[in-house]
């Protein structure tokens, strides 16, 4: 049984990392349907291996009842994640830290259709939480005999799997992963982590582009004469470059 659980850990932790390495090595499209379906396959494999670990497997991976305290913890975690996603990049800029914020990747995501972006958000929320929190922490603490070890390993591997976002963005990724792992450790709820992950990614990948599109449309409707007459009211339409405070895109 232990060998089976260890195999699941190899899938949940090594699978996404291998996928990132392969896509980078061969310059593949990491946002393609094929790569996203591979994440679903990895999550399904981890799910099956967890189900074969015994009768208590739903509790091990956090598939428990989602109560009011879990909901409250989830809301607090979402607020903290979004606050950090906005504050950390600004702080690093003020400190003079240089590095990519993964804007190229985010611009590619922003150019995709809204339904496909919704698919990306859903995929990241469900598969990554199943792999990194549900299995890596839930099952990992049983295999390694330590919640702390499982927590740290999951955190570091999650950050490593998002290395394509750029060095500067990894601080935000670390912050979000830390809070997500704490949320799982405190609630033992996979559902809480999925909801929180979906909300944070939806903010940066669905809501922000929608608001930018509305602002561009509003700016386009204004006549040059009107904008010139009232420069204080003129609105500069944003470019396709994502705001620095947007949460990092899914890898």
mmCIF file of C-alpha atoms in Angstrom:
data_model
loop_
_atom_site.group_PDB
_atom_site.id
_atom_site.type_symbol
_atom_site.label_atom_id
_atom_site.label_comp_id
_atom_site.label_asym_id
_atom_site.label_seq_id
_atom_site.Cartn_x
_atom_site.Cartn_y
_atom_site.Cartn_z
ATOM 1 C CA UNK A 1 0.000 0.000 0.000
ATOM 2 C CA UNK A 2 2.846 2.392 0.822
ATOM 3 C CA UNK A 3 4.374 1.798 -2.603
ATOM 4 C CA UNK A 4 1.044 2.717 -4.182
ATOM 5 C CA UNK A 5 0.864 5.963 -2.220
ATOM 6 C CA UNK A 6 4.460 6.794 -3.104
ATOM 7 C CA UNK A 7 3.640 6.243 -6.763
ATOM 8 C CA UNK A 8 0.811 8.720 -6.361
ATOM 9 C CA UNK A 9 3.216 11.267 -4.887
ATOM 10 C CA UNK A 10 5.500 10.801 -7.873
ATOM 11 C CA UNK A 11 2.546 11.505 -10.156
ATOM 12 C CA UNK A 12 1.222 14.500 -8.220
ATOM 13 C CA UNK A 13 4.590 16.187 -7.683
ATOM 14 C CA UNK A 14 6.705 14.964 -10.568
ATOM 15 C CA UNK A 15 4.070 14.939 -13.296
ATOM 16 C CA UNK A 16 3.415 18.698 -13.503
ATOM 17 C CA UNK A 17 7.128 19.485 -13.197
ATOM 18 C CA UNK A 18 7.929 17.104 -16.034
ATOM 19 C CA UNK A 19 5.206 18.698 -18.141
ATOM 20 C CA UNK A 20 6.704 22.160 -17.567
ATOM 21 C CA UNK A 21 10.218 20.953 -18.407
ATOM 22 C CA UNK A 22 9.079 19.250 -21.612
ATOM 23 C CA UNK A 23 7.092 22.259 -22.815
ATOM 24 C CA UNK A 24 10.064 24.551 -22.173
ATOM 25 C CA UNK A 25 12.631 22.196 -23.686
ATOM 26 C CA UNK A 26 10.722 21.724 -26.923
ATOM 27 C CA UNK A 27 9.115 25.200 -26.987
ATOM 28 C CA UNK A 28 5.614 23.737 -26.880
ATOM 29 C CA UNK A 29 2.458 25.712 -26.237
ATOM 30 C CA UNK A 30 1.826 25.358 -22.519
ATOM 31 C CA UNK A 31 -1.685 26.751 -22.941
ATOM 32 C CA UNK A 32 -2.730 24.196 -25.538
ATOM 33 C CA UNK A 33 -5.673 21.891 -25.012
ATOM 34 C CA UNK A 34 -3.323 18.897 -25.075
ATOM 35 C CA UNK A 35 -1.181 20.200 -22.202
ATOM 36 C CA UNK A 36 -4.263 21.085 -20.147
ATOM 37 C CA UNK A 37 -5.744 17.627 -20.714
ATOM 38 C CA UNK A 38 -2.489 16.099 -19.499
ATOM 39 C CA UNK A 39 -3.023 17.911 -16.202
ATOM 40 C CA UNK A 40 -6.502 16.405 -15.970
ATOM 41 C CA UNK A 41 -5.007 12.966 -16.626
ATOM 42 C CA UNK A 42 -2.426 13.472 -13.867
ATOM 43 C CA UNK A 43 -5.139 14.567 -11.438
ATOM 44 C CA UNK A 44 -7.290 11.584 -12.407
ATOM 45 C CA UNK A 45 -4.359 9.221 -11.864
ATOM 46 C CA UNK A 46 -3.717 10.705 -8.419
ATOM 47 C CA UNK A 47 -7.434 10.412 -7.647
ATOM 48 C CA UNK A 48 -7.485 6.728 -8.606
ATOM 49 C CA UNK A 49 -4.354 5.969 -6.593
ATOM 50 C CA UNK A 50 -5.838 7.759 -3.584
ATOM 51 C CA UNK A 51 -9.050 5.759 -3.938
ATOM 52 C CA UNK A 52 -7.038 2.546 -3.766
ATOM 53 C CA UNK A 53 -5.360 3.591 -0.513
ATOM 54 C CA UNK A 54 -8.230 2.501 1.723
ATOM 55 C CA UNK A 55 -11.740 3.366 2.822
ATOM 56 C CA UNK A 56 -10.711 6.691 4.384
ATOM 57 C CA UNK A 57 -9.246 8.088 1.152
ATOM 58 C CA UNK A 58 -11.814 10.927 0.746
ATOM 59 C CA UNK A 59 -10.836 12.269 4.168
ATOM 60 C CA UNK A 60 -7.133 11.938 3.340
ATOM 61 C CA UNK A 61 -7.356 14.193 0.294
ATOM 62 C CA UNK A 62 -9.802 16.642 1.853
ATOM 63 C CA UNK A 63 -13.050 15.607 0.176
ATOM 64 C CA UNK A 64 -15.032 16.471 3.281
ATOM 65 C CA UNK A 65 -18.181 18.484 3.922
ATOM 66 C CA UNK A 66 -17.728 22.158 3.066
ATOM 67 C CA UNK A 67 -19.024 23.972 6.158
ATOM 68 C CA UNK A 68 -19.503 27.605 7.127
ATOM 69 C CA UNK A 69 -16.128 27.812 8.858
ATOM 70 C CA UNK A 70 -14.505 26.463 5.706
ATOM 71 C CA UNK A 71 -16.311 29.116 3.679
ATOM 72 C CA UNK A 72 -15.159 31.866 6.038
ATOM 73 C CA UNK A 73 -11.572 30.610 5.892
ATOM 74 C CA UNK A 74 -11.791 30.491 2.102
ATOM 75 C CA UNK A 75 -13.008 34.090 1.848
ATOM 76 C CA UNK A 76 -10.240 35.314 4.160
ATOM 77 C CA UNK A 77 -7.652 33.384 2.143
ATOM 78 C CA UNK A 78 -8.924 34.823 -1.160
ATOM 79 C CA UNK A 79 -8.710 38.381 0.168
ATOM 80 C CA UNK A 80 -5.188 37.786 1.484
ATOM 81 C CA UNK A 81 -4.053 36.203 -1.800
ATOM 82 C CA UNK A 82 -5.413 39.029 -3.933
ATOM 83 C CA UNK A 83 -3.971 41.642 -1.588
ATOM 84 C CA UNK A 84 -0.571 39.992 -1.847
ATOM 85 C CA UNK A 85 -0.853 39.626 -5.618
ATOM 86 C CA UNK A 86 -1.319 43.395 -5.829
ATOM 87 C CA UNK A 87 1.100 44.463 -3.100
ATOM 88 C CA UNK A 88 4.117 42.215 -3.706
ATOM 89 C CA UNK A 89 4.888 43.345 -7.293
ATOM 90 C CA UNK A 90 4.551 46.995 -6.293
ATOM 91 C CA UNK A 91 6.829 46.501 -3.299
ATOM 92 C CA UNK A 92 9.453 44.732 -5.386
ATOM 93 C CA UNK A 93 9.331 47.506 -7.974
ATOM 94 C CA UNK A 94 9.879 50.128 -5.276
ATOM 95 C CA UNK A 95 12.814 48.106 -3.967
ATOM 96 C CA UNK A 96 14.326 48.148 -7.439
ATOM 97 C CA UNK A 97 14.014 44.417 -8.009
ATOM 98 C CA UNK A 98 14.225 43.677 -11.705
ATOM 99 C CA UNK A 99 12.870 40.706 -13.566
ATOM 100 C CA UNK A 100 10.084 39.474 -15.759
ATOM 101 C CA UNK A 101 6.544 39.453 -14.433
ATOM 102 C CA UNK A 102 5.469 36.872 -16.965
ATOM 103 C CA UNK A 103 3.625 39.506 -18.988
ATOM 104 C CA UNK A 104 4.240 37.632 -22.257
ATOM 105 C CA UNK A 105 2.401 34.603 -20.918
ATOM 106 C CA UNK A 106 -0.427 36.735 -19.578
ATOM 107 C CA UNK A 107 -0.755 38.599 -22.868
ATOM 108 C CA UNK A 108 -1.125 35.254 -24.627
ATOM 109 C CA UNK A 109 -3.836 34.273 -22.170
ATOM 110 C CA UNK A 110 -5.625 37.609 -22.568
ATOM 111 C CA UNK A 111 -5.717 37.066 -26.335
ATOM 112 C CA UNK A 112 -7.638 33.810 -25.918
ATOM 113 C CA UNK A 113 -11.415 33.569 -25.996
ATOM 114 C CA UNK A 114 -13.313 33.977 -22.728
ATOM 115 C CA UNK A 115 -14.638 30.373 -22.754
ATOM 116 C CA UNK A 116 -11.119 28.991 -23.167
ATOM 117 C CA UNK A 117 -9.815 31.252 -20.406
ATOM 118 C CA UNK A 118 -12.599 29.897 -18.197
ATOM 119 C CA UNK A 119 -11.407 26.402 -19.084
ATOM 120 C CA UNK A 120 -7.841 27.358 -18.111
ATOM 121 C CA UNK A 121 -8.994 28.755 -14.773
ATOM 122 C CA UNK A 122 -11.105 25.686 -14.014
ATOM 123 C CA UNK A 123 -8.318 23.325 -15.019
ATOM 124 C CA UNK A 124 -5.756 25.064 -12.824
ATOM 125 C CA UNK A 125 -8.099 25.231 -9.826
ATOM 126 C CA UNK A 126 -9.216 21.602 -9.899
ATOM 127 C CA UNK A 127 -6.109 19.771 -11.080
ATOM 128 C CA UNK A 128 -3.467 21.755 -9.201
ATOM 129 C CA UNK A 129 -5.348 21.612 -5.910
ATOM 130 C CA UNK A 130 -5.929 17.893 -6.308
ATOM 131 C CA UNK A 131 -2.244 17.313 -7.058
ATOM 132 C CA UNK A 132 -0.476 19.804 -4.793
ATOM 133 C CA UNK A 133 -2.811 20.055 -1.839
ATOM 134 C CA UNK A 134 -5.177 17.079 -1.827
ATOM 135 C CA UNK A 135 -2.595 14.427 -2.640
ATOM 136 C CA UNK A 136 0.814 15.994 -1.943
ATOM 137 C CA UNK A 137 -0.192 17.280 1.499
ATOM 138 C CA UNK A 138 -3.136 15.031 2.358
ATOM 139 C CA UNK A 139 -1.455 11.768 1.381
ATOM 140 C CA UNK A 140 2.105 13.080 1.675
ATOM 141 C CA UNK A 141 1.849 13.679 5.407
ATOM 142 C CA UNK A 142 0.859 10.037 5.839
ATOM 143 C CA UNK A 143 3.669 8.694 3.657
ATOM 144 C CA UNK A 144 6.377 10.942 5.100
ATOM 145 C CA UNK A 145 4.956 10.954 8.614
ATOM 146 C CA UNK A 146 5.047 14.737 8.839
ATOM 147 C CA UNK A 147 2.627 17.474 7.844
ATOM 148 C CA UNK A 148 5.509 19.950 7.820
ATOM 149 C CA UNK A 149 7.525 17.930 5.302
ATOM 150 C CA UNK A 150 4.507 17.444 3.035
ATOM 151 C CA UNK A 151 3.661 21.144 3.353
ATOM 152 C CA UNK A 152 7.155 22.347 2.419
ATOM 153 C CA UNK A 153 7.637 19.870 -0.437
ATOM 154 C CA UNK A 154 4.262 20.751 -1.951
ATOM 155 C CA UNK A 155 4.984 24.468 -1.631
ATOM 156 C CA UNK A 156 8.398 24.281 -3.286
ATOM 157 C CA UNK A 157 7.273 22.018 -6.127
ATOM 158 C CA UNK A 158 4.277 24.253 -6.838
ATOM 159 C CA UNK A 159 6.548 27.285 -7.116
ATOM 160 C CA UNK A 160 8.971 25.329 -9.295
ATOM 161 C CA UNK A 161 6.166 24.321 -11.644
ATOM 162 C CA UNK A 162 5.379 28.020 -12.182
ATOM 163 C CA UNK A 163 8.938 29.027 -13.031
ATOM 164 C CA UNK A 164 7.822 30.092 -16.521
ATOM 165 C CA UNK A 165 6.136 33.126 -14.963
ATOM 166 C CA UNK A 166 9.499 34.790 -14.419
ATOM 167 C CA UNK A 167 11.642 35.357 -11.348
ATOM 168 C CA UNK A 168 9.791 38.451 -10.164
ATOM 169 C CA UNK A 169 6.375 36.803 -10.355
ATOM 170 C CA UNK A 170 7.537 33.809 -8.325
ATOM 171 C CA UNK A 171 7.256 35.881 -5.144
ATOM 172 C CA UNK A 172 3.528 36.230 -5.757
ATOM 173 C CA UNK A 173 3.289 32.552 -6.709
ATOM 174 C CA UNK A 174 5.028 31.634 -3.450
ATOM 175 C CA UNK A 175 2.631 33.833 -1.464
ATOM 176 C CA UNK A 176 -0.459 32.327 -3.076
ATOM 177 C CA UNK A 177 0.846 28.773 -2.694
ATOM 178 C CA UNK A 178 1.728 29.396 0.952
ATOM 179 C CA UNK A 179 -1.765 30.630 1.773
ATOM 180 C CA UNK A 180 -3.381 27.851 -0.256
ATOM 181 C CA UNK A 181 -1.377 25.223 1.621
ATOM 182 C CA UNK A 182 -2.227 26.856 4.955
ATOM 183 C CA UNK A 183 -5.890 26.828 3.963
ATOM 184 C CA UNK A 184 -5.736 23.094 3.315
ATOM 185 C CA UNK A 185 -3.800 22.402 6.513
ATOM 186 C CA UNK A 186 -6.316 24.380 8.583
ATOM 187 C CA UNK A 187 -9.541 23.135 6.988
ATOM 188 C CA UNK A 188 -8.519 19.781 5.497
ATOM 189 C CA UNK A 189 -10.876 20.773 2.693
ATOM 190 C CA UNK A 190 -9.955 20.250 -0.939
ATOM 191 C CA UNK A 191 -13.117 22.151 -1.894
ATOM 192 C CA UNK A 192 -11.935 25.248 -0.023
ATOM 193 C CA UNK A 193 -8.670 25.244 -1.960
ATOM 194 C CA UNK A 194 -10.404 24.719 -5.303
ATOM 195 C CA UNK A 195 -12.813 27.599 -4.666
ATOM 196 C CA UNK A 196 -9.999 29.906 -3.521
ATOM 197 C CA UNK A 197 -7.778 28.993 -6.465
ATOM 198 C CA UNK A 198 -10.622 29.509 -8.925
ATOM 199 C CA UNK A 199 -11.504 32.901 -7.437
ATOM 200 C CA UNK A 200 -7.933 34.210 -7.536
ATOM 201 C CA UNK A 201 -7.278 33.040 -11.102
ATOM 202 C CA UNK A 202 -10.697 34.236 -12.262
ATOM 203 C CA UNK A 203 -9.888 37.703 -10.965
ATOM 204 C CA UNK A 204 -6.689 37.960 -12.998
ATOM 205 C CA UNK A 205 -7.676 35.974 -16.087
ATOM 206 C CA UNK A 206 -11.400 36.658 -16.489
ATOM 207 C CA UNK A 207 -12.336 39.822 -14.593
ATOM 208 C CA UNK A 208 -9.280 41.990 -15.328
ATOM 209 C CA UNK A 209 -9.394 41.469 -19.137
ATOM 210 C CA UNK A 210 -13.134 42.158 -19.100
ATOM 211 C CA UNK A 211 -12.624 45.430 -17.222
ATOM 212 C CA UNK A 212 -9.790 46.396 -19.577
ATOM 213 C CA UNK A 213 -11.989 45.703 -22.611
ATOM 214 C CA UNK A 214 -14.779 47.844 -21.169
ATOM 215 C CA UNK A 215 -12.365 50.692 -20.512
ATOM 216 C CA UNK A 216 -10.971 50.468 -24.049
ATOM 217 C CA UNK A 217 -14.494 50.492 -25.466
ATOM 218 C CA UNK A 218 -15.391 53.487 -23.322
ATOM 219 C CA UNK A 219 -12.284 55.338 -24.480
ATOM 220 C CA UNK A 220 -13.005 54.524 -28.126
ATOM 221 C CA UNK A 221 -16.508 55.998 -27.863
ATOM 222 C CA UNK A 222 -15.185 59.355 -26.705
ATOM 223 C CA UNK A 223 -14.674 61.854 -29.517
ATOM 224 C CA UNK A 224 -11.242 63.509 -29.886
ATOM 225 C CA UNK A 225 -12.865 66.915 -29.492
ATOM 226 C CA UNK A 226 -14.510 65.984 -26.234
ATOM 227 C CA UNK A 227 -11.333 64.481 -24.860
ATOM 228 C CA UNK A 228 -9.393 67.572 -25.921
ATOM 229 C CA UNK A 229 -11.919 69.933 -24.375
ATOM 230 C CA UNK A 230 -11.822 68.145 -21.047
ATOM 231 C CA UNK A 231 -8.321 66.682 -20.665
ATOM 232 C CA UNK A 232 -9.042 66.000 -17.026
ATOM 233 C CA UNK A 233 -11.725 63.543 -18.104
ATOM 234 C CA UNK A 234 -9.801 61.925 -20.939
ATOM 235 C CA UNK A 235 -9.308 58.213 -20.480
ATOM 236 C CA UNK A 236 -6.262 56.512 -21.876
ATOM 237 C CA UNK A 237 -7.283 53.076 -23.027
ATOM 238 C CA UNK A 238 -5.018 50.420 -21.516
ATOM 239 C CA UNK A 239 -2.797 48.350 -23.713
ATOM 240 C CA UNK A 240 -2.864 44.577 -23.792
ATOM 241 C CA UNK A 241 -0.089 44.446 -21.205
ATOM 242 C CA UNK A 242 -1.599 43.066 -17.991
ATOM 243 C CA UNK A 243 -1.440 45.189 -14.859
ATOM 244 C CA UNK A 244 1.486 44.397 -12.587
ATOM 245 C CA UNK A 245 -0.874 43.568 -9.754
ATOM 246 C CA UNK A 246 -2.682 40.786 -11.575
ATOM 247 C CA UNK A 247 -2.368 37.322 -10.058
ATOM 248 C CA UNK A 248 0.014 35.088 -12.002
ATOM 249 C CA UNK A 249 -1.469 33.070 -14.810
ATOM 250 C CA UNK A 250 -1.746 29.288 -14.559
ATOM 251 C CA UNK A 251 1.311 27.484 -15.904
#
